[in-house]
mmCIF file with all atom_site columns, C-alpha atoms and ligand atoms in Angstrom:
data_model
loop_
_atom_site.group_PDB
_atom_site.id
_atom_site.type_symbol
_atom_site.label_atom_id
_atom_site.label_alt_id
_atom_site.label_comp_id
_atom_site.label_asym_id
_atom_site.label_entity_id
_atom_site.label_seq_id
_atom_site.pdbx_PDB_ins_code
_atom_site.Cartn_x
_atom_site.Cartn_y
_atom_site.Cartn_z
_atom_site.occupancy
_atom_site.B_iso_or_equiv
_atom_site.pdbx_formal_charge
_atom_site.auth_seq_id
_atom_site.auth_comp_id
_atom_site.auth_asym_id
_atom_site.auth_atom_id
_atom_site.pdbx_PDB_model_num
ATOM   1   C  CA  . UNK A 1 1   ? 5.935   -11.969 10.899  1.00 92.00 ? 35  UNK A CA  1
ATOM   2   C  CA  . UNK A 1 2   ? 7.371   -14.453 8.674   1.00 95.00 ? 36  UNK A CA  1
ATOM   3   C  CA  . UNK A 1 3   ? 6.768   -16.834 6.422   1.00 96.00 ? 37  UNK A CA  1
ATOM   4   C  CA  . UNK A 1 4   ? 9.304   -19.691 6.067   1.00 95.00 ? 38  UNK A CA  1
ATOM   5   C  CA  . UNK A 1 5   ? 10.156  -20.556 2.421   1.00 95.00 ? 39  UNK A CA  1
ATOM   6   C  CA  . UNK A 1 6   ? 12.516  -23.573 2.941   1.00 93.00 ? 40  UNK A CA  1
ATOM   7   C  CA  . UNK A 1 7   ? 10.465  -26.633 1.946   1.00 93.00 ? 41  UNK A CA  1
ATOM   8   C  CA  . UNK A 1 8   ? 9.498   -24.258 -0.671  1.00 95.00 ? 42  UNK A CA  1
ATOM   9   C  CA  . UNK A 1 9   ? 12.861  -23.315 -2.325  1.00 94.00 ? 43  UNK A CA  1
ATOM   10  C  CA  . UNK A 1 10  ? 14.188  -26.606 -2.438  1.00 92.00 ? 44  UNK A CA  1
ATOM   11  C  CA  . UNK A 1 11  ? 10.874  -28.408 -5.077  1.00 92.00 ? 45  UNK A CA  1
ATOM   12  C  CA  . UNK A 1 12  ? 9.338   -26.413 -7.564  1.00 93.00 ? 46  UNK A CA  1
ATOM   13  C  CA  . UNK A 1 13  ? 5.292   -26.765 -7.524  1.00 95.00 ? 47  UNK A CA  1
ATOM   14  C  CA  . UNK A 1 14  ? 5.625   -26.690 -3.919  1.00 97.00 ? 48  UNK A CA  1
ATOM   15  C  CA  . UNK A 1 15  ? 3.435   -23.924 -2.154  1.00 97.00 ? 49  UNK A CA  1
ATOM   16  C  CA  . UNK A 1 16  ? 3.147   -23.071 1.446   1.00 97.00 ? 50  UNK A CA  1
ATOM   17  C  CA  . UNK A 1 17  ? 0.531   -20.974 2.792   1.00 97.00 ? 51  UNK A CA  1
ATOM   18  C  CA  . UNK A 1 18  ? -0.624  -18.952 6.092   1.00 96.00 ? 52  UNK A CA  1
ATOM   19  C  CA  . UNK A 1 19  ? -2.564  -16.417 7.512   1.00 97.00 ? 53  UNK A CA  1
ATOM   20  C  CA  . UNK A 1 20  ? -1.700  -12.896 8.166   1.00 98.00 ? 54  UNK A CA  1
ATOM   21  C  CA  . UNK A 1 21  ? -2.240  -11.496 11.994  1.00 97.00 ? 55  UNK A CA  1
ATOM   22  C  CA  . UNK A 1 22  ? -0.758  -8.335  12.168  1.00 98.00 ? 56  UNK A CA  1
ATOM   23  C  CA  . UNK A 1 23  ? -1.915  -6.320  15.555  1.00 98.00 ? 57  UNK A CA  1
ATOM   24  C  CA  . UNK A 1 24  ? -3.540  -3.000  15.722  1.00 98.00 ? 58  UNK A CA  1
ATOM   25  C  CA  . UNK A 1 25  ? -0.867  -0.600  16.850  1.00 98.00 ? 59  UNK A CA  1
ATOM   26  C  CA  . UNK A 1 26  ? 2.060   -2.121  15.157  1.00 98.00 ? 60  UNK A CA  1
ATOM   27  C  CA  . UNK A 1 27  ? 4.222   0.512   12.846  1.00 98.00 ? 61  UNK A CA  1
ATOM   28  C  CA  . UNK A 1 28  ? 5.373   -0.274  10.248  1.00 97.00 ? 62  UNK A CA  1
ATOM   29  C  CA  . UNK A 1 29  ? 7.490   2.371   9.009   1.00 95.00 ? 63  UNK A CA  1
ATOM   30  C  CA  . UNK A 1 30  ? 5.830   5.488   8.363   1.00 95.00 ? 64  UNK A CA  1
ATOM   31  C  CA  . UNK A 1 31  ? 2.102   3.525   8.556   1.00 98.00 ? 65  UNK A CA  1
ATOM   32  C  CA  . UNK A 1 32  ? 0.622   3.003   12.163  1.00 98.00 ? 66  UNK A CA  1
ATOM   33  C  CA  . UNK A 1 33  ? -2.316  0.091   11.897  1.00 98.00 ? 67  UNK A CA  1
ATOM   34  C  CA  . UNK A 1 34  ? -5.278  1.646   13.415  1.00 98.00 ? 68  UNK A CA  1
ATOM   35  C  CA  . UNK A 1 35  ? -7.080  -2.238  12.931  1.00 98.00 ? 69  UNK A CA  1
ATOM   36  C  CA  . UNK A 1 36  ? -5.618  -5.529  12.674  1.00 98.00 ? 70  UNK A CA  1
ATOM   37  C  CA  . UNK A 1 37  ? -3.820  -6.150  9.754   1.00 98.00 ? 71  UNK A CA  1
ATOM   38  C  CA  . UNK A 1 38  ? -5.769  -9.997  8.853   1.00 98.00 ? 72  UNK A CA  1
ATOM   39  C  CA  . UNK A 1 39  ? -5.428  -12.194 5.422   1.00 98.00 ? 73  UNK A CA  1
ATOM   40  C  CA  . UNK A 1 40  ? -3.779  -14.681 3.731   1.00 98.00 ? 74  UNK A CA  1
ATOM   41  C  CA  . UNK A 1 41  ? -0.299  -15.484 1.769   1.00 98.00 ? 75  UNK A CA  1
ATOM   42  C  CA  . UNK A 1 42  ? 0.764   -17.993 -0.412  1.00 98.00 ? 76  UNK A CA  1
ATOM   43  C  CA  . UNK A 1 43  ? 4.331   -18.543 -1.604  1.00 98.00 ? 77  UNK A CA  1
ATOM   44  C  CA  . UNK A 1 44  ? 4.676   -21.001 -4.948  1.00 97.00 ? 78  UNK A CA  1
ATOM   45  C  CA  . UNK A 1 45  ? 7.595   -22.186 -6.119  1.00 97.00 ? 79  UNK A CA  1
ATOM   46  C  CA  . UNK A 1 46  ? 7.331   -21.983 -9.980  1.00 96.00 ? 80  UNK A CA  1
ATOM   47  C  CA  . UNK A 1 47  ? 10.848  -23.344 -10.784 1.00 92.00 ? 81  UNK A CA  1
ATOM   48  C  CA  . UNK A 1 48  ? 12.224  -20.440 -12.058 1.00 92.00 ? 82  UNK A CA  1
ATOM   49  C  CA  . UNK A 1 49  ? 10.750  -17.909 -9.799  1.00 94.00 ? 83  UNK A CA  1
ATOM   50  C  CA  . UNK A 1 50  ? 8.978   -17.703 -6.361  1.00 95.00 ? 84  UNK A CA  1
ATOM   51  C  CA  . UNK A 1 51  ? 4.968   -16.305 -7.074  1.00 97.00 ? 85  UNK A CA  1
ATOM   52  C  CA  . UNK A 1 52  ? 3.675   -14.929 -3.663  1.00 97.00 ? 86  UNK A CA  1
ATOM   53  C  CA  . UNK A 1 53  ? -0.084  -14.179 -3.567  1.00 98.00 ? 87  UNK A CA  1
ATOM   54  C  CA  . UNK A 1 54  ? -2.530  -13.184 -1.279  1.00 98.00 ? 88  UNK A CA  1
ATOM   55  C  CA  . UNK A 1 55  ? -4.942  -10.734 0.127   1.00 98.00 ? 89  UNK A CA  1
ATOM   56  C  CA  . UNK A 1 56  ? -5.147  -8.100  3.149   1.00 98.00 ? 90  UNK A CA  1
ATOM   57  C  CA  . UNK A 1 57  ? -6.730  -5.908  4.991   1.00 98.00 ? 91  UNK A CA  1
ATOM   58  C  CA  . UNK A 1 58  ? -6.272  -3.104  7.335   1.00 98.00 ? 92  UNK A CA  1
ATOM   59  C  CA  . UNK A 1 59  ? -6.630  0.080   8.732   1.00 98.00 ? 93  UNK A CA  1
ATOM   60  C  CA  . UNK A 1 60  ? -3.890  2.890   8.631   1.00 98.00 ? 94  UNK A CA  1
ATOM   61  C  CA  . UNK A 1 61  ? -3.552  6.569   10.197  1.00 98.00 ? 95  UNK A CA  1
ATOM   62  C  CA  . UNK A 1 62  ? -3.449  9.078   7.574   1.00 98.00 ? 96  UNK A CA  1
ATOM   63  C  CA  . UNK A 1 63  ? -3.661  12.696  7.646   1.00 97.00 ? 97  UNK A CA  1
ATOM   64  C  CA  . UNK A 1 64  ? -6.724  13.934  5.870   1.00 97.00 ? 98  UNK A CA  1
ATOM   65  C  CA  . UNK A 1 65  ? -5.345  16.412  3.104   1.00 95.00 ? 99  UNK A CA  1
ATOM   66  C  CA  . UNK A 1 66  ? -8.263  19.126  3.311   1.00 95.00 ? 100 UNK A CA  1
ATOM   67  C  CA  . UNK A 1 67  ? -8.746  19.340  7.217   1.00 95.00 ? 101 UNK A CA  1
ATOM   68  C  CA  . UNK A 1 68  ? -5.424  18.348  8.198   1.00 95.00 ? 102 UNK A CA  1
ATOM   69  C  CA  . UNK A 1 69  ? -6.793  15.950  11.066  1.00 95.00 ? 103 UNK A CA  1
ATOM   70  C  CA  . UNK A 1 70  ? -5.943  12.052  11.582  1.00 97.00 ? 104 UNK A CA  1
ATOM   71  C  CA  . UNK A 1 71  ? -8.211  9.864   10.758  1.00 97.00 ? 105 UNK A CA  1
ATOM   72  C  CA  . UNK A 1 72  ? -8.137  5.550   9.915   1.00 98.00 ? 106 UNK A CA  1
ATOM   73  C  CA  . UNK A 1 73  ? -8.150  5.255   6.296   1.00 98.00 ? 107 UNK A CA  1
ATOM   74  C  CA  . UNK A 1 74  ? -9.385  1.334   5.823   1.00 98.00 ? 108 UNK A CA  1
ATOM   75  C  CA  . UNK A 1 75  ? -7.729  -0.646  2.776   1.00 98.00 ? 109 UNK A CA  1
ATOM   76  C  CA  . UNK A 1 76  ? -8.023  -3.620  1.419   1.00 98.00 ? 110 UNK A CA  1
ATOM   77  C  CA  . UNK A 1 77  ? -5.896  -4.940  -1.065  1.00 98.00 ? 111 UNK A CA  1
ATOM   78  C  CA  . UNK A 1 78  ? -4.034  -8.043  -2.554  1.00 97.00 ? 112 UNK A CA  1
ATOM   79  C  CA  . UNK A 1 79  ? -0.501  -9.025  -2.851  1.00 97.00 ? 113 UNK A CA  1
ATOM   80  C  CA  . UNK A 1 80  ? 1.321   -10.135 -5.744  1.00 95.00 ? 114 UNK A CA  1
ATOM   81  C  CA  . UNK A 1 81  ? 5.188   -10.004 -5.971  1.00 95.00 ? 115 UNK A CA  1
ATOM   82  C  CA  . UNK A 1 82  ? 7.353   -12.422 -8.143  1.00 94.00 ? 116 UNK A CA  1
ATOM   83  C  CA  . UNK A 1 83  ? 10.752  -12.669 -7.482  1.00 92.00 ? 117 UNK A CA  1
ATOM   84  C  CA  . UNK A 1 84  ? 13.211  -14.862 -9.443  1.00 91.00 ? 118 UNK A CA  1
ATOM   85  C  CA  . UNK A 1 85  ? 14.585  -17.998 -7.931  1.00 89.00 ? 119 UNK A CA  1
ATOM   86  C  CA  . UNK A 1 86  ? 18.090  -16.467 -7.503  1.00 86.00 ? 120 UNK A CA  1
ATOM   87  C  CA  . UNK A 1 87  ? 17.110  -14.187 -5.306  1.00 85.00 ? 121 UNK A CA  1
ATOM   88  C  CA  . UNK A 1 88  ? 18.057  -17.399 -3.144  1.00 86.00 ? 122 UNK A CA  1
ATOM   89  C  CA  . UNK A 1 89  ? 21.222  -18.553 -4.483  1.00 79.00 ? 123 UNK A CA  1
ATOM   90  C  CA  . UNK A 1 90  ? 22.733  -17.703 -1.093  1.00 75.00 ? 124 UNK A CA  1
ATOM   91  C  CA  . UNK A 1 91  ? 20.444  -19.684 0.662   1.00 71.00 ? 125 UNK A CA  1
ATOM   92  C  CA  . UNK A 1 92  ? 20.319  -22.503 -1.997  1.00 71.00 ? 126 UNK A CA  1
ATOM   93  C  CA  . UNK A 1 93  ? 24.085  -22.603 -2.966  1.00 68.00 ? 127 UNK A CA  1
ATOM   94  C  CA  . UNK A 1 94  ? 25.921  -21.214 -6.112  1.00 59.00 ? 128 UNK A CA  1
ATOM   95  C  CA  . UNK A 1 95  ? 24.856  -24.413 -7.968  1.00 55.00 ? 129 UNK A CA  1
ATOM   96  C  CA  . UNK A 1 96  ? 21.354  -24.110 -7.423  1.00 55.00 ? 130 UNK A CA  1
ATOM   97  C  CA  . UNK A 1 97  ? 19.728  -21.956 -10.189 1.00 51.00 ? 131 UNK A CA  1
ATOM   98  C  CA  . UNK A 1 98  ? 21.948  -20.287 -12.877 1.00 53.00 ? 132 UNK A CA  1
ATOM   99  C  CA  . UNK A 1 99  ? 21.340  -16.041 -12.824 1.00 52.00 ? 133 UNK A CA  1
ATOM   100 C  CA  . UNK A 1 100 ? 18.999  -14.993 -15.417 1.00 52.00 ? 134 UNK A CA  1
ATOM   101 C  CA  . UNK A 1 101 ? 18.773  -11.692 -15.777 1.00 52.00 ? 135 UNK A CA  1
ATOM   102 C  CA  . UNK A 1 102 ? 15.790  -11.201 -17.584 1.00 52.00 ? 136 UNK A CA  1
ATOM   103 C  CA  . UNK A 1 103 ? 13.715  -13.319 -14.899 1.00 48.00 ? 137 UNK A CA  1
ATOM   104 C  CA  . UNK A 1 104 ? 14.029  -10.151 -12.746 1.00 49.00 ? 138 UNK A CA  1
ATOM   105 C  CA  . UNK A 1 105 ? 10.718  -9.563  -10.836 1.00 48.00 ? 139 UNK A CA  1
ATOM   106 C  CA  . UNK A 1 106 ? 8.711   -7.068  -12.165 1.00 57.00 ? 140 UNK A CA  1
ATOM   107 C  CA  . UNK A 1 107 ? 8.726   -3.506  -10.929 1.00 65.00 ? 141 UNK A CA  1
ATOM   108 C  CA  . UNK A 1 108 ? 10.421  -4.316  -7.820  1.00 78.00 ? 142 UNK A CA  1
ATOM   109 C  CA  . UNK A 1 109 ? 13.592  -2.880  -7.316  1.00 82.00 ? 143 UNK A CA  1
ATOM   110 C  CA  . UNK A 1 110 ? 16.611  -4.452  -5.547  1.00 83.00 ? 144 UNK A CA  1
ATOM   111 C  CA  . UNK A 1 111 ? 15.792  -2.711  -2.239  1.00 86.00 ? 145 UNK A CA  1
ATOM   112 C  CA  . UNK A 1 112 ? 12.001  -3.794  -2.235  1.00 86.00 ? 146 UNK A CA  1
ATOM   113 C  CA  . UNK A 1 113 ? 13.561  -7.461  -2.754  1.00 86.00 ? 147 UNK A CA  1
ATOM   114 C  CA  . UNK A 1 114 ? 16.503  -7.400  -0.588  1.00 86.00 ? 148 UNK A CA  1
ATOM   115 C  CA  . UNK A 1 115 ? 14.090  -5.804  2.431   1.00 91.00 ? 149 UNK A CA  1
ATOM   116 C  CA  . UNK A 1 116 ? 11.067  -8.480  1.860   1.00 93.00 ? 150 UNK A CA  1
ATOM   117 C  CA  . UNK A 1 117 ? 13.701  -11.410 2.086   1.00 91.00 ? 151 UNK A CA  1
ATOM   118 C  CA  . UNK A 1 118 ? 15.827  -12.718 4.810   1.00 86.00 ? 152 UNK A CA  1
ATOM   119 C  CA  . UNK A 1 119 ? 17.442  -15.372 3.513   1.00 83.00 ? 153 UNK A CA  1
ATOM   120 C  CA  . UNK A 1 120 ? 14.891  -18.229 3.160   1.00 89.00 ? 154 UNK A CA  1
ATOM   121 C  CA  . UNK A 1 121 ? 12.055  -16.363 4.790   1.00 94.00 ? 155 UNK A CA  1
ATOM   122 C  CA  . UNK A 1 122 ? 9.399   -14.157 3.497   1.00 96.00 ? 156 UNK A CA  1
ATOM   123 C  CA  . UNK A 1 123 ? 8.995   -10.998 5.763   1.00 96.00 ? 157 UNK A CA  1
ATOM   124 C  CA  . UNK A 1 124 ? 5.153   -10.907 5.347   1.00 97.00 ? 158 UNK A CA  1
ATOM   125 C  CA  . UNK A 1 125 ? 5.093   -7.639  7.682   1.00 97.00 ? 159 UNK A CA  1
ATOM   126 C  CA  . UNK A 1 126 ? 7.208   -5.699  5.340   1.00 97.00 ? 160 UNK A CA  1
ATOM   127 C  CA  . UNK A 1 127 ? 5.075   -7.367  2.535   1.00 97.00 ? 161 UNK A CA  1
ATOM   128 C  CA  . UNK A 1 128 ? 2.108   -5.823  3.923   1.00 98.00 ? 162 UNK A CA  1
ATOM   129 C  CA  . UNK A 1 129 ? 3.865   -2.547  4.243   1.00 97.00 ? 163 UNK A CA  1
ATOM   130 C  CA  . UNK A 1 130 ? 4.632   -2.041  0.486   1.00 96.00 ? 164 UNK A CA  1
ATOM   131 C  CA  . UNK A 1 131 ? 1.182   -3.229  -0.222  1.00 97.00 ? 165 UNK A CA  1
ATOM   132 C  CA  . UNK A 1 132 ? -0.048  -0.199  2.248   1.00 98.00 ? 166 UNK A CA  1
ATOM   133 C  CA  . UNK A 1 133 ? 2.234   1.983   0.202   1.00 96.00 ? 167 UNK A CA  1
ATOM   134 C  CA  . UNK A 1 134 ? 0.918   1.338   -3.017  1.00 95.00 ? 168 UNK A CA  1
ATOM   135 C  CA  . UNK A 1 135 ? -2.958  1.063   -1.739  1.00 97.00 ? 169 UNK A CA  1
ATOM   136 C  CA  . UNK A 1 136 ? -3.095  4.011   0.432   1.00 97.00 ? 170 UNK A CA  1
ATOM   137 C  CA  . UNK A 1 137 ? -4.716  7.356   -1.560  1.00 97.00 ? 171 UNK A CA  1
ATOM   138 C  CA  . UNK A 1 138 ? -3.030  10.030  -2.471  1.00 96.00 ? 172 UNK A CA  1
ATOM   139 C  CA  . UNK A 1 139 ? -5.365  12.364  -1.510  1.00 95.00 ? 173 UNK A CA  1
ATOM   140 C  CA  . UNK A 1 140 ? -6.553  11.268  1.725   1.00 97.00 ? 174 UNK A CA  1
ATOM   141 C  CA  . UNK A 1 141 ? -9.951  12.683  2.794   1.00 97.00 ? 175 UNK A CA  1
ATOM   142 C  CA  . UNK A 1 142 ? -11.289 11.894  6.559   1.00 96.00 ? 176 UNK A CA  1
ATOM   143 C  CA  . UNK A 1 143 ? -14.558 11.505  4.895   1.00 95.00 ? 177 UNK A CA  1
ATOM   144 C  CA  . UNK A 1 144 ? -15.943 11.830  0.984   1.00 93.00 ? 178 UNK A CA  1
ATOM   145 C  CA  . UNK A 1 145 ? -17.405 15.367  1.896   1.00 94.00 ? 179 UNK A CA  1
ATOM   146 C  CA  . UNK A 1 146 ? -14.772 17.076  4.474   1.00 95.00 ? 180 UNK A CA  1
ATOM   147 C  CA  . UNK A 1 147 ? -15.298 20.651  4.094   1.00 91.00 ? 181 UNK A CA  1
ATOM   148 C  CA  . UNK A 1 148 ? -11.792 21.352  4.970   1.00 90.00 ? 182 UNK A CA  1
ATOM   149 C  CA  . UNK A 1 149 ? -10.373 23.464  7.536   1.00 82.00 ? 183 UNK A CA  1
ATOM   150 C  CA  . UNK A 1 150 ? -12.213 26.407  9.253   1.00 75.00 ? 184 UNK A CA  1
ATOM   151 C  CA  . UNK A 1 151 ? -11.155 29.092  7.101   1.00 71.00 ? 185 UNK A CA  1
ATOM   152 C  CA  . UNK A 1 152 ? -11.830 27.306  3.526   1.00 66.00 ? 186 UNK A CA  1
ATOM   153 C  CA  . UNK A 1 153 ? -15.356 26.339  5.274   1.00 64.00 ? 187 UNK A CA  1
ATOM   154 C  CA  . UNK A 1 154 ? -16.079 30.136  6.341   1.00 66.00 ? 188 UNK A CA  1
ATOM   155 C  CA  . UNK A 1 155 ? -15.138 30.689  2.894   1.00 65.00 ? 189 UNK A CA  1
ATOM   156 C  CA  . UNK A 1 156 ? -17.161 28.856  1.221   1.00 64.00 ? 190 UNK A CA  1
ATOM   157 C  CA  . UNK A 1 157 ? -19.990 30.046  3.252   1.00 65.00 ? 191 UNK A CA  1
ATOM   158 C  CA  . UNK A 1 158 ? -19.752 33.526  2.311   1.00 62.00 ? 192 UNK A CA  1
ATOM   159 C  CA  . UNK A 1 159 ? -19.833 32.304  -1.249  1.00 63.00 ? 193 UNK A CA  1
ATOM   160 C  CA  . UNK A 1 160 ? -23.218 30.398  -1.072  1.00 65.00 ? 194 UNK A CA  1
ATOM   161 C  CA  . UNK A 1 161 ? -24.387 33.953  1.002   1.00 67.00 ? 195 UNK A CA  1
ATOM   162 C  CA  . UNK A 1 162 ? -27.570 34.789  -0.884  1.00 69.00 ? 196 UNK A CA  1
ATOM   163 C  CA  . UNK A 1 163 ? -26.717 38.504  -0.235  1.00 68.00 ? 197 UNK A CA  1
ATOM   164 C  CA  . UNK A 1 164 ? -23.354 37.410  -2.671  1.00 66.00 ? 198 UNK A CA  1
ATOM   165 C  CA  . UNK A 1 165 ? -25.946 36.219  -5.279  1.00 70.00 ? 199 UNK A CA  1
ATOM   166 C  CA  . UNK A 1 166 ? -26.897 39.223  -5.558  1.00 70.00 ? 200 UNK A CA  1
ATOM   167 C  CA  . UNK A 1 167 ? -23.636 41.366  -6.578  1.00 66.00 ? 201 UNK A CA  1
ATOM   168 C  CA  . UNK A 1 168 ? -23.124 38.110  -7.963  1.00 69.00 ? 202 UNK A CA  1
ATOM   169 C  CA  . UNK A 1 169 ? -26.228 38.573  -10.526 1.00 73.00 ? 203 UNK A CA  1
ATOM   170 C  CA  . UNK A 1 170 ? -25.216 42.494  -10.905 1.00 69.00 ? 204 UNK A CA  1
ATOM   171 C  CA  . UNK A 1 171 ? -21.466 40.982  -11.964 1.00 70.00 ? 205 UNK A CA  1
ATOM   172 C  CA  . UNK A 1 172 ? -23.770 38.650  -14.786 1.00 71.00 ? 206 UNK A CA  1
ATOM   173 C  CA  . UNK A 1 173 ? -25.866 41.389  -16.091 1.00 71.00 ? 207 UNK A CA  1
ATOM   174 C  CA  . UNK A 1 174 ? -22.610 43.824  -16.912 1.00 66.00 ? 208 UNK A CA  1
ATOM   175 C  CA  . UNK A 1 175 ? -20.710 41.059  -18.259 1.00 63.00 ? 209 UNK A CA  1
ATOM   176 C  CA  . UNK A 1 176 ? -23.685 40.584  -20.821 1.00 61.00 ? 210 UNK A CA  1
ATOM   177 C  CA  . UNK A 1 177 ? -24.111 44.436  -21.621 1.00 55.00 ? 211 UNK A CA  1
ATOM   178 C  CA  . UNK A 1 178 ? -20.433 44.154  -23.619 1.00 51.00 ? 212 UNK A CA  1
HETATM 179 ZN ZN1 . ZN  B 2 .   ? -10.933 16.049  6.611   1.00 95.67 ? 270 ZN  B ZN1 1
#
């Protein structure tokens, strides 16, 4: 899915807008959409630097980090990347914009740039994709209160065993004798 910046590039204060559609199923990359990917981008062209904004949401497969099992992890999240305008000097010709190398965008690096550009068109897919990366929890959890995998479940059975309480209260009573 793209988004084509070429009005865009060549007048600043020029925007150009459109929906997000991605279907369920797609991969991208390492993140499988369990649920449409649907939203909105915007691409500005801010004379020195192209402003893309918008907003999406989706649902991924994840791997729940106490029980191990797959589950869809829903996220919702906005996207915000600014790239300087000479990312485009290829596209717009050497005389277009001088380099500035302080107008880099912030915190992406080259790569991120170089893969969410192709030539004078926004890859909103792989867009979506570093949002996913960034939105997606670290600790995944199926649901707030998975109780892990069998064992650490029979586990913590045993611990909330009243007959435990017991030895458990016997353990408390020598600990206060010293
Ligand atoms: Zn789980």
């Amino acid at each position: 899915m793209y988004l084509d910046l070429t009005d865009v590039l060549r007048d600043s204060g020029t925007s150009v807008e459109r929906s997000i559609e991605i279907p369920a199923g797609t991969v991208l990359e390492e993140w499988e959409l369990t649920e449409p990917a649907t939203g909105w981008v915007r691409a500005s062209n801010a004379r020195r630097s192209i402003v893309v904004r918008g907003a999406a949401k989706t649902a991924v497969k994840m791997e729940c980090s106490r029980c191990l099992c797959e589950y869809s992890q829903p996220l919702e999240f906005d996207l915000d990347v600014t790239v300087p305008i000479s990312t485009f000097n290829s596209f717009l010709g050497p005389a277009a914009v001088e380099e500035d190398e302080n107008d880099e965008g912030d915190e992406l690096t080259r790569d991120d740039i170089d893969a969410l550009f192709q030539e004078h068109s926004l890859d909103v897919s792989e867009l979506v994709r570093q949002a996913i990366v960034l939105a997606a929890p670290i600790q995944p959890l199926c649901r707030p209160d998975c109780e892990g995998l069998p064992e650490a479940k029979a586990y913590n059975d045993v611990k909330d065993d009243p007959r435990w309480a017991a030895l458990q209260a016997l353990n408390d009573k020598k600990s206060g004798l010293n």
